[in-house]
Amino acid sequence: MKNICIYQDFLTQAHKAQIRETAEPLGFTPHFFTPDQFQEAQACLQNCEILYAHDTNLLRSAPASLQWYCCSYAGVDPYCKDPALFANPHCLLTNSNCYGVTIAEHVIMVLLMLLRRMPEYEALVQNRGWGDQLPIRSIRDNQFTVLGAGDIGVHVASRLRGMGAARITALSRSGVSRETVFDEVLQISRLDEVLPRTENLVMALPGTAETYHILNRARIALLPQGAYVVNVGRGTAIEQEPLAEALNTGALGGAALDVTDPEPLPQDHPLWTAKNLILTPHISGNMTLGYTCDANVEMFCRDLQNYAAGRPLNGLVDRARGY
Amino acid sequence: MKNICIYQDFLTQAHKAQIRETAEPLGFTPHFFTPDQFQEAQACLQNCEILYAHDTNLLRSAPASLQWYCCSYAGVDPYCKDPALFANPHCLLTNSNCYGVTIAEHVIMVLLMLLRRMPEYEALVQNRGWGDQLPIRSIRDNQFTVLGAGDIGVHVASRLRGMGAARITALSRSGVSRETVFDEVLQISRLDEVLPRTENLVMALPGTAETYHILNRARIALLPQGAYVVNVGRGTAIEQEPLAEALNTGALGGAALDVTDPEPLPQDHPLWTAKNLILTPHISGNMTLGYTCDANVEMFCRDLQNYAAGRPLNGLVDRARGY
């Protein structure tokens, strides 16, 4: 039997049974560890061909015989930036595309909160005030630009579509998508041309050298007056100081950031007090939703079958490209 | 020429032109007034057959020759409760079903805020805190009960459906609907049977004698532990003190009220401090969204054509029934 080291905190008994029932007929024995068993996991890992986890320290102690690191997160930038984490330079790396549903629900929530000026109404009601005169906007008949046409971008777009969005433009490195939910898919190199007509910008990009500060000061200035910005990808994608300035001057209508650089934000960071900013502590895609956990295990099991059969892995990441 | 008195604050020049272009070929002259012209409107109204407004005081001074009062609001309870408002007992009353889109967006927003525990995250971030361990729920695979299968209920259900809701039950007086967006439509008399399996209750009922305190103490107790309640109909539909108690004890997971009884809430009302309550000052369907205003004028013009042709009016209200 070959061995799989599984180091996760979210697995239920049912998830473990599902993994065992998938692995054993394929000749694999899964070994389960929780975060309080780091040393036990480390010891076991020495005889494992596969690791299913999201922990750079554990990966660092994996043997050169590790063939596949299945990361249960979507963002794998820490693993791609530091090739020294892998003793085996050819180790396969997969990420998990199970976060589309929960992150898309987060995006719809914060977009509606921005469009409907909920932070202002919340502040009013917190002081036991009443009133109804703030002009609002709607998803219906509105325009959206989505940076990143992957799992998250597609789930966001399908929900915007269902709510009557007028036009959804996606931008990605390739500029093509098999998905029909976007009105158009353009290459990210055309970003400067698209920003001036972007009323609502949703950013769901991986953290790579190419996406670092992709929304910089000059591009923030290209957005139309009153535009909204939502980021659920990586905090490094936005130059944060000009964003805070544009919020405070009213050049932007508002923003919702679930990711920042760094995380947590330092206590004296200007984003804490920026106007019309909905800040959340990187929770849009966490593992506190049962559906996400189920889908995560489902994807590992499916790729385990692919791995055993010698087929390409669905979640395969290009370690050089970074996603 | 016959006259129409129009007393509104939201009309643009384009709306006025649209009304003129509809009315004049039908033999009607529209007269436009804004809220600072109450006396002028009152004087003009004496020679008018139609009034398009939302003002009980203006209606009270209408002549017995008024044939149609087109109310630009959806809720017409003030007009139905007090027949003395109409000098003409047979005056037609219509309401406006143009609020479905904006109220449905509000409902989706607050449902997601409740399911994703946004009030708790907002409190955390307000104190510059960070953390991600709150269990959340999703619209996907979740169950929803909608009280009221009208314009608002249908728009809410179609959005829930688009986000993957598992089961949507609607309850209405008739227990039937031409809409296919619900999984089932039941008579409101079966409410006690449906509440124990209701994870999320959305209330969009008109304010009538039958809906008064329809969610009373006994029925709040029928909801399962941790259920969420959203009300965008009328504040009178909920017995508010037991609701506040159920929120504070944690029997309910949370609530979002856009309507209360009375409005505004008195400064010492227990709802101001109830746990996990998202309170908004009756804004889910206000006239600050361009789409809503356009649809409102559109509906008036369509019913003006119906009126002139002697056809039934789309927005006709049964004044005795109350909606």
XYZ file of C-alpha atoms in Angstrom:
646
model
C 0.000 0.000 0.000
C 1.100 3.564 -0.725
C 0.474 6.277 1.857
C -1.342 9.603 1.919
C -0.737 12.128 4.694
C -3.839 14.218 5.389
C -3.422 17.213 7.699
C -6.681 19.173 7.945
C -8.888 20.674 10.620
C -12.257 20.576 8.868
C -12.816 16.888 8.138
C -15.893 15.167 9.559
C -16.165 11.422 10.122
C -18.158 11.254 6.887
C -15.386 13.042 4.972
C -12.790 10.601 6.363
C -14.948 7.636 5.391
C -15.367 9.056 1.892
C -11.596 9.470 1.497
C -10.930 5.930 2.801
C -13.531 4.457 0.451
C -11.929 6.242 -2.488
C -8.299 5.598 -1.552
C -8.232 1.979 -0.442
C -9.501 0.355 -3.670
C -6.799 2.376 -5.470
C -4.088 0.945 -3.213
C -3.649 3.965 -0.943
C -3.856 4.227 2.841
C -4.880 7.648 4.164
C -3.436 8.805 7.505
C -5.368 11.595 9.183
C -3.897 14.306 11.407
C -5.236 17.530 12.895
C -3.208 20.710 13.570
C -2.440 19.585 17.155
C -0.590 16.569 15.680
C 2.035 18.359 13.613
C 4.952 16.145 14.708
C 3.004 12.935 14.128
C 2.023 14.191 10.671
C 5.649 15.111 9.947
C 6.843 11.620 10.913
C 4.185 9.876 8.842
C 4.845 12.138 5.853
C 8.321 10.622 5.391
C 6.697 7.494 3.936
C 3.957 9.241 1.944
C 3.570 9.814 -1.769
C 0.730 12.346 -1.391
C 0.103 15.215 1.042
C -3.362 16.845 1.382
C -2.937 19.954 3.546
C -2.352 23.714 3.503
C 0.775 24.182 5.531
C 4.125 25.437 4.247
C 6.007 24.110 7.297
C 4.718 20.602 6.859
C 5.460 20.682 3.132
C 9.008 21.871 3.888
C 9.652 18.621 5.767
C 8.279 16.372 3.010
C 10.708 13.855 1.437
C 11.964 14.054 -2.146
C 9.708 11.090 -2.834
C 6.541 13.217 -2.411
C 4.761 13.108 -5.777
C 1.682 15.256 -5.210
C 0.886 18.086 -2.831
C -2.866 18.693 -2.841
C -3.390 22.137 -1.328
C -6.878 22.591 0.086
C -6.754 26.348 -0.514
C -7.400 28.163 -3.794
C -4.495 30.599 -3.486
C -1.164 28.794 -3.815
C 1.121 31.823 -4.105
C 3.213 30.839 -1.039
C 4.041 27.489 -2.694
C 4.866 28.980 -6.086
C 7.005 31.850 -4.815
C 9.355 29.549 -2.913
C 10.441 26.502 -4.945
C 12.704 25.465 -2.017
C 9.539 24.322 -0.176
C 9.538 21.224 -2.380
C 12.334 18.681 -1.885
C 11.074 17.116 -5.125
C 11.282 19.798 -7.836
C 8.798 17.852 -9.970
C 6.214 17.377 -7.231
C 2.725 17.999 -8.613
C 0.839 20.893 -6.991
C -2.946 21.184 -7.111
C -5.189 23.840 -5.617
C -8.852 23.588 -4.690
C -11.531 25.274 -6.780
C -14.278 24.693 -4.224
C -14.610 28.303 -3.116
C -16.612 29.711 -6.019
C -20.020 29.403 -4.327
C -19.126 30.923 -0.986
C -16.894 33.677 -2.388
C -19.525 34.582 -4.992
C -22.127 34.915 -2.223
C -19.725 37.194 -0.367
C -19.206 39.297 -3.513
C -22.955 39.640 -4.154
C -23.464 40.602 -0.499
C -20.820 43.340 -0.442
C -21.743 44.640 -3.918
C -25.347 45.061 -2.762
C -24.146 46.674 0.475
C -22.119 49.188 -1.554
C -24.753 49.841 -4.236
C -27.475 50.234 -1.575
C -25.211 52.331 0.722
C -25.631 49.961 3.617
C -22.595 51.214 5.615
C -24.228 54.650 5.770
C -27.608 53.225 6.810
C -25.894 51.055 9.424
C -24.148 54.103 10.899
C -27.486 55.963 10.947
C -29.318 53.143 12.718
C -26.463 52.598 15.174
C -27.270 56.090 16.473
C -31.007 55.258 16.514
C -31.565 57.523 13.522
C -34.122 57.176 10.720
C -34.185 58.465 7.141
C -34.395 57.275 3.565
C -32.942 59.749 1.136
C -29.692 58.167 -0.078
C -29.632 57.554 -3.858
C -28.913 53.878 -4.454
C -27.982 51.689 -7.407
C -29.007 48.214 -8.462
C -27.333 45.098 -9.862
C -30.063 45.144 -12.486
C -29.043 47.198 -15.525
C -25.590 47.817 -14.044
C -22.171 47.111 -15.559
C -19.569 44.798 -13.984
C -15.947 44.043 -14.777
C -14.515 40.859 -13.308
C -10.736 40.421 -13.148
C -10.088 36.687 -13.299
C -12.294 34.346 -15.291
C -11.723 31.295 -13.104
C -13.966 29.408 -10.680
C -14.724 32.514 -8.587
C -15.251 34.874 -11.523
C -17.672 32.432 -13.167
C -19.758 31.964 -10.007
C -19.902 35.715 -9.444
C -20.947 36.361 -13.045
C -23.707 33.748 -13.030
C -25.262 35.377 -9.966
C -24.969 38.882 -11.437
C -26.576 37.554 -14.620
C -29.464 36.049 -12.629
C -30.055 39.432 -11.016
C -30.287 41.242 -14.349
C -26.805 42.779 -14.752
C -26.569 44.756 -17.987
C -23.065 43.785 -19.039
C -20.363 41.572 -17.549
C -16.828 41.910 -18.908
C -14.182 39.459 -17.728
C -10.444 39.954 -18.099
C -7.950 37.134 -17.833
C -4.412 36.377 -18.960
C -5.586 34.212 -21.850
C -8.569 36.390 -22.792
C -10.630 33.297 -23.547
C -13.089 31.236 -21.529
C -15.253 28.200 -22.213
C -17.905 29.805 -19.988
C -20.817 31.595 -21.633
C -21.812 33.588 -18.560
C -19.660 36.598 -19.510
C -20.708 39.082 -22.198
C -17.081 39.357 -23.236
C -13.710 37.984 -22.143
C -10.684 40.163 -22.858
C -6.976 39.868 -22.237
C -5.819 41.509 -19.036
C -3.510 43.669 -21.176
C -6.636 45.628 -22.160
C -7.342 46.646 -18.558
C -6.590 50.353 -19.125
C -9.166 50.458 -21.898
C -11.867 48.773 -19.793
C -11.427 50.656 -16.486
C -12.957 53.992 -17.647
C -16.266 52.205 -18.394
C -16.180 50.025 -15.248
C -18.914 50.971 -12.786
C -18.197 47.958 -10.561
C -14.852 46.169 -10.448
C -14.642 42.680 -8.940
C -11.095 41.390 -8.471
C -10.529 37.639 -8.107
C -6.928 37.269 -9.256
C -4.223 34.914 -8.000
C -1.206 36.403 -6.237
C 1.596 36.410 -8.812
C 4.326 38.800 -9.920
C 2.034 39.900 -12.771
C -0.918 40.745 -10.527
C 1.159 42.628 -7.925
C -0.324 46.162 -7.672
C -2.249 45.582 -10.897
C -4.720 48.174 -9.594
C -2.131 50.882 -8.969
C -2.551 54.617 -8.452
C -2.748 55.379 -12.189
C -5.407 52.721 -12.792
C -7.483 53.716 -9.761
C -7.607 57.169 -11.404
C -8.959 55.594 -14.620
C -12.120 54.337 -12.877
C -15.172 56.576 -13.305
C -16.348 58.837 -10.471
C -18.285 56.818 -7.911
C -17.127 53.377 -9.074
C -17.070 50.450 -6.628
C -14.164 48.039 -6.125
C -14.410 44.570 -4.577
C -11.308 42.423 -3.974
C -11.512 38.759 -2.966
C -8.270 37.618 -4.624
C -5.054 38.794 -3.015
C -4.390 42.021 -1.129
C -1.196 42.561 -3.102
C -3.248 43.206 -6.269
C -4.178 46.722 -5.070
C -1.939 49.655 -4.240
C -3.650 50.376 -0.959
C -2.660 53.955 -0.168
C -4.098 55.534 -3.338
C -7.188 53.344 -2.845
C -7.712 54.783 0.641
C -7.183 58.291 -0.768
C -9.710 57.757 -3.584
C -12.249 56.525 -1.037
C -11.667 59.443 1.298
C -11.949 62.067 -1.466
C -15.080 60.414 -2.866
C -13.433 59.709 -6.233
C -14.535 56.110 -5.641
C -18.036 55.389 -4.334
C -16.848 52.597 -2.061
C -14.854 49.404 -1.798
C -15.053 46.004 -0.145
C -11.792 44.268 0.654
C -11.713 40.737 1.990
C -7.964 40.609 1.417
C -5.296 43.127 2.361
C -1.510 43.389 2.369
C -0.470 42.440 4.977
C -3.063 40.424 6.899
C -4.043 41.288 9.531
C -3.765 44.986 8.769
C -1.397 46.868 11.110
C -3.312 48.793 13.784
C -2.314 52.192 12.318
C -3.095 51.363 8.664
C -5.074 54.027 6.705
C -7.581 51.428 5.434
C -9.134 51.050 8.906
C -10.589 54.542 8.636
C -11.136 54.853 4.870
C -14.603 56.135 3.893
C -17.218 53.717 2.509
C -14.914 50.736 2.930
C -16.318 47.338 3.902
C -13.399 45.436 5.377
C -13.592 41.719 6.219
C -10.788 39.565 7.634
C -10.208 37.183 4.690
C -13.368 35.186 5.360
C -15.110 35.080 1.988
C -13.721 31.627 1.244
C -12.968 30.119 4.612
C -13.848 26.571 5.675
C -16.775 27.432 7.933
C -19.382 26.549 5.293
C -20.297 22.869 5.050
C -20.764 23.044 1.283
C -17.181 24.277 0.836
C -15.773 21.444 2.977
C -17.780 18.823 1.098
C -16.630 20.179 -2.254
C -13.025 20.283 -1.052
C -13.054 16.571 -0.144
C -14.948 15.764 -3.337
C -12.239 17.419 -5.446
C -9.422 15.647 -3.611
C -11.131 12.276 -4.153
C -11.723 12.965 -7.833
C -8.101 13.959 -8.388
C -6.921 10.950 -6.385
C -8.725 8.778 -8.929
C -7.099 10.764 -11.743
C -3.692 10.410 -10.079
C -4.050 6.651 -9.615
C -5.141 6.247 -13.229
C -2.323 8.422 -14.554
C -4.756 11.019 -15.886
C -4.108 14.786 -15.636
C -5.200 16.317 -12.318
C -8.140 18.769 -12.500
C -6.604 21.172 -10.002
C -3.091 21.138 -11.452
C -1.160 24.369 -10.914
C 1.636 25.610 -13.148
C 4.205 26.225 -10.411
C 6.200 28.638 -12.593
C 3.129 30.651 -13.628
C 1.762 30.691 -10.082
C -1.830 29.471 -10.580
C -59.923 67.408 -22.259
C -60.059 65.506 -18.964
C -57.521 66.266 -16.261
C -54.975 64.255 -14.297
C -53.431 65.622 -11.106
C -49.886 64.331 -10.607
C -48.252 65.032 -7.255
C -44.837 63.363 -7.052
C -41.295 64.246 -6.072
C -39.357 61.756 -8.204
C -40.351 62.642 -11.771
C -37.640 63.663 -14.249
C -38.294 65.735 -17.366
C -38.201 62.496 -19.346
C -40.862 60.943 -17.088
C -43.110 63.996 -17.539
C -42.680 63.861 -21.317
C -43.522 60.150 -21.288
C -46.710 60.802 -19.303
C -47.727 63.680 -21.599
C -47.115 61.578 -24.700
C -49.280 58.806 -23.282
C -52.060 61.001 -21.870
C -52.679 63.580 -24.563
C -53.627 61.231 -27.423
C -56.105 59.643 -24.984
C -57.749 63.021 -24.300
C -56.119 63.682 -20.908
C -54.082 66.672 -19.737
C -51.580 65.935 -16.967
C -50.866 68.651 -14.365
C -47.626 68.203 -12.453
C -46.985 69.301 -8.871
C -44.189 68.686 -6.364
C -44.590 68.448 -2.566
C -43.908 72.197 -2.143
C -47.033 72.889 -4.239
C -49.650 71.168 -2.072
C -52.228 73.960 -2.275
C -51.871 74.335 -6.039
C -52.280 70.575 -6.404
C -55.353 70.675 -4.156
C -56.956 73.427 -6.271
C -56.241 71.656 -9.557
C -57.495 68.325 -8.181
C -61.060 69.689 -7.969
C -61.330 69.361 -11.758
C -59.488 66.068 -12.116
C -60.705 62.559 -12.868
C -57.413 60.878 -11.957
C -54.882 61.433 -9.154
C -51.357 59.924 -9.306
C -49.769 60.468 -5.901
C -49.137 58.916 -2.479
C -50.619 61.364 -0.028
C -53.621 60.753 2.215
C -54.150 64.478 2.830
C -54.354 65.309 -0.838
C -56.699 62.383 -1.468
C -58.913 63.571 1.387
C -59.579 66.808 -0.503
C -60.412 65.093 -3.816
C -63.918 65.645 -5.252
C -66.582 62.928 -5.527
C -65.910 62.992 -9.260
C -62.447 61.434 -8.809
C -62.592 58.105 -10.665
C -59.124 56.640 -10.131
C -56.492 57.123 -7.456
C -53.191 55.693 -8.694
C -51.024 55.257 -5.625
C -47.317 55.168 -6.484
C -46.562 53.006 -3.437
C -47.002 49.252 -3.134
C -48.524 49.284 0.362
C -51.997 50.838 0.294
C -53.112 49.928 3.823
C -53.703 53.594 4.841
C -56.196 53.965 1.951
C -58.013 50.709 2.629
C -58.302 51.110 6.387
C -60.058 54.480 6.066
C -62.850 54.506 3.448
C -63.665 58.119 4.457
C -60.542 59.201 2.556
C -62.508 58.754 -0.666
C -65.371 61.167 -1.390
C -66.294 58.762 -4.190
C -66.918 55.330 -2.588
C -66.467 53.657 -5.980
C -63.191 55.381 -6.809
C -60.733 52.878 -8.295
C -57.546 52.353 -6.292
C -54.369 50.958 -7.834
C -51.008 50.323 -6.238
C -47.617 50.086 -7.892
C -45.854 46.756 -8.323
C -42.581 48.331 -9.364
C -40.674 47.508 -6.174
C -39.932 43.829 -6.754
C -36.420 44.345 -8.113
C -35.135 46.733 -5.468
C -36.807 44.974 -2.520
C -35.573 41.585 -3.737
C -32.020 42.964 -3.885
C -32.445 44.206 -0.321
C -33.710 40.772 0.784
C -30.785 38.945 -0.863
C -28.369 41.413 0.753
C -29.697 41.021 4.302
C -30.160 37.245 3.968
C -26.499 36.921 2.963
C -25.490 39.258 5.799
C -27.354 37.032 8.267
C -26.221 33.690 6.828
C -22.605 34.915 6.647
C -22.767 36.576 10.106
C -21.785 39.944 8.739
C -22.981 41.971 11.768
C -20.507 40.041 13.938
C -17.660 40.532 11.464
C -18.504 44.226 11.189
C -18.331 44.601 14.969
C -14.971 42.785 14.981
C -13.490 45.001 12.271
C -14.867 48.160 13.840
C -12.537 47.422 16.755
C -9.671 46.705 14.327
C -9.915 43.003 15.117
C -9.191 40.041 12.839
C -10.422 36.440 12.855
C -12.282 33.936 10.766
C -13.872 31.207 12.827
C -17.633 31.883 12.670
C -19.623 29.028 11.094
C -21.627 30.414 8.192
C -24.469 29.228 5.968
C -25.173 29.605 2.268
C -28.159 30.360 0.045
C -27.107 27.319 -1.949
C -28.730 24.159 -0.597
C -30.723 26.158 1.961
C -34.497 26.246 2.516
C -36.615 29.413 2.244
C -40.233 30.189 3.086
C -41.699 33.306 1.498
C -44.903 34.793 2.931
C -46.654 36.543 0.069
C -46.457 35.269 -3.506
C -46.839 38.679 -5.169
C -44.412 40.856 -7.101
C -41.860 40.976 -4.272
C -42.079 37.291 -3.367
C -41.576 36.280 -7.003
C -38.518 38.516 -7.472
C -36.987 37.231 -4.220
C -37.611 33.606 -5.199
C -36.114 33.964 -8.667
C -32.891 35.326 -7.153
C -32.756 32.591 -4.499
C -33.308 30.032 -7.261
C -30.449 31.517 -9.300
C -28.164 31.152 -6.295
C -28.995 27.473 -5.828
C -31.595 27.493 -3.026
C -32.671 23.954 -2.187
C -36.380 24.563 -1.666
C -38.603 27.645 -1.831
C -42.073 27.439 -0.304
C -44.473 30.336 -0.783
C -47.597 30.945 1.273
C -50.417 33.209 0.140
C -54.111 33.688 0.810
C -55.131 31.889 -2.349
C -52.440 29.203 -2.163
C -52.017 29.336 -5.933
C -49.647 31.202 -8.240
C -49.091 31.331 -11.984
C -45.375 31.680 -11.242
C -43.180 28.602 -11.567
C -40.311 29.981 -9.496
C -41.626 28.476 -6.244
C -41.249 24.778 -5.409
C -44.666 24.889 -3.776
C -47.370 27.457 -3.046
C -49.559 26.791 -0.012
C -52.445 28.584 1.626
C -51.386 30.875 4.458
C -53.646 28.816 6.745
C -50.925 26.139 6.648
C -48.339 28.468 8.190
C -48.111 26.542 11.486
C -47.241 23.394 9.591
C -44.523 25.093 7.515
C -42.759 27.134 10.229
C -41.020 24.190 11.989
C -39.182 23.374 8.737
C -38.436 27.005 7.840
C -34.724 27.810 8.071
C -35.211 31.256 6.521
C -38.469 33.183 6.610
C -39.004 36.103 4.216
C -42.118 38.158 4.925
C -43.560 40.351 2.129
C -47.190 40.645 3.180
C -49.574 43.590 2.824
C -50.795 45.310 5.981
C -54.316 43.975 6.560
C -56.385 42.791 9.505
C -55.467 39.212 8.550
C -51.719 39.820 8.522
C -51.670 41.750 11.819
C -49.239 39.916 14.152
C -49.319 36.897 11.859
C -45.861 36.064 13.245
C -46.904 36.145 16.897
C -45.175 34.745 19.985
C -46.521 31.227 19.454
C -45.422 31.118 15.831
C -41.960 32.573 16.561
C -41.578 29.590 18.922
C -42.440 27.204 16.057
C -39.382 28.272 14.037
C -36.373 25.967 14.358
C -33.384 26.952 16.511
C -31.180 29.418 14.640
C -33.742 30.367 11.972
C -33.523 33.753 10.243
C -36.444 36.168 9.733
C -36.580 38.968 7.144
C -39.524 41.384 6.961
C -39.991 43.830 4.078
C -43.814 43.950 4.167
C -45.363 45.730 7.105
C -44.054 46.049 10.668
C -47.473 45.113 12.038
C -47.049 41.558 10.710
C -44.639 40.678 13.567
C -45.222 40.704 17.312
C -42.037 42.613 18.041
C -41.403 41.939 21.732
C -41.213 38.145 21.479
C -39.105 38.600 18.344
C -36.593 40.722 20.298
C -36.621 38.099 23.084
C -36.007 35.225 20.655
C -33.082 37.143 19.161
C -31.577 37.940 22.552
C -31.839 34.345 23.833
C -30.403 32.985 20.578
C -33.554 30.991 19.795
C -33.451 32.777 16.440
C -30.153 33.143 14.593
C -30.943 36.661 13.441
C -33.448 38.953 11.773
C -33.526 41.818 9.305
C -36.396 44.279 9.597
C -36.906 47.017 7.049
C -40.337 47.736 8.529
C -41.341 48.195 12.156
C -44.404 49.222 14.142
C -44.331 52.163 14.578
C -41.892 53.901 12.223
C -39.579 55.427 13.229
C -39.035 53.177 16.244
C -39.336 54.996 19.584
C -35.901 55.767 21.081
C -36.390 53.301 23.960
C -37.699 50.385 21.865
C -36.167 46.944 22.622
C -35.483 46.299 18.917
C -32.691 48.902 18.863
C -30.538 46.642 21.035
C -31.748 43.184 19.967
C -28.930 40.730 19.136
C -28.139 39.872 15.506
C -30.770 42.279 14.197
C -30.187 44.217 10.989
C -32.494 47.203 11.165
C -33.074 49.544 8.204
C -35.402 52.574 8.111
C -37.986 51.362 5.539
C -35.648 51.858 2.577
C -35.830 48.555 0.721
C -38.361 49.940 -1.726
C -37.868 53.674 -1.698
C -37.722 55.899 -4.782
C -33.968 56.509 -4.780
C -33.309 53.917 -7.489
C -33.787 55.088 -11.077
C -35.108 51.713 -12.200
C -37.914 51.874 -9.627
C -38.948 55.375 -10.754
C -38.940 54.366 -14.417
C -41.065 51.291 -13.688
C -43.465 53.358 -11.587
C -44.139 55.776 -14.472
C -44.299 52.875 -16.931
C -47.025 51.202 -14.871
C -49.034 54.396 -14.542
C -48.907 54.933 -18.310
C -49.947 51.345 -19.055
C -52.891 51.553 -16.679
C -53.850 54.956 -18.094
C -54.186 53.246 -21.477
C -56.246 50.496 -19.833
C -58.409 53.095 -18.080
C -59.051 55.073 -21.274
C -59.961 51.871 -23.140
C -62.275 50.645 -20.383
C -60.070 47.612 -19.701
C -59.340 46.340 -16.154
C -56.429 48.091 -14.444
C -53.318 45.944 -13.810
C -52.675 47.425 -10.378
C -56.299 47.299 -9.170
C -56.674 46.886 -5.397
C -59.665 45.305 -3.701
C -60.315 48.102 -1.206
C -62.284 45.811 1.120
C -59.616 43.077 1.088
C -56.809 45.603 1.479
C -54.382 44.656 -1.343
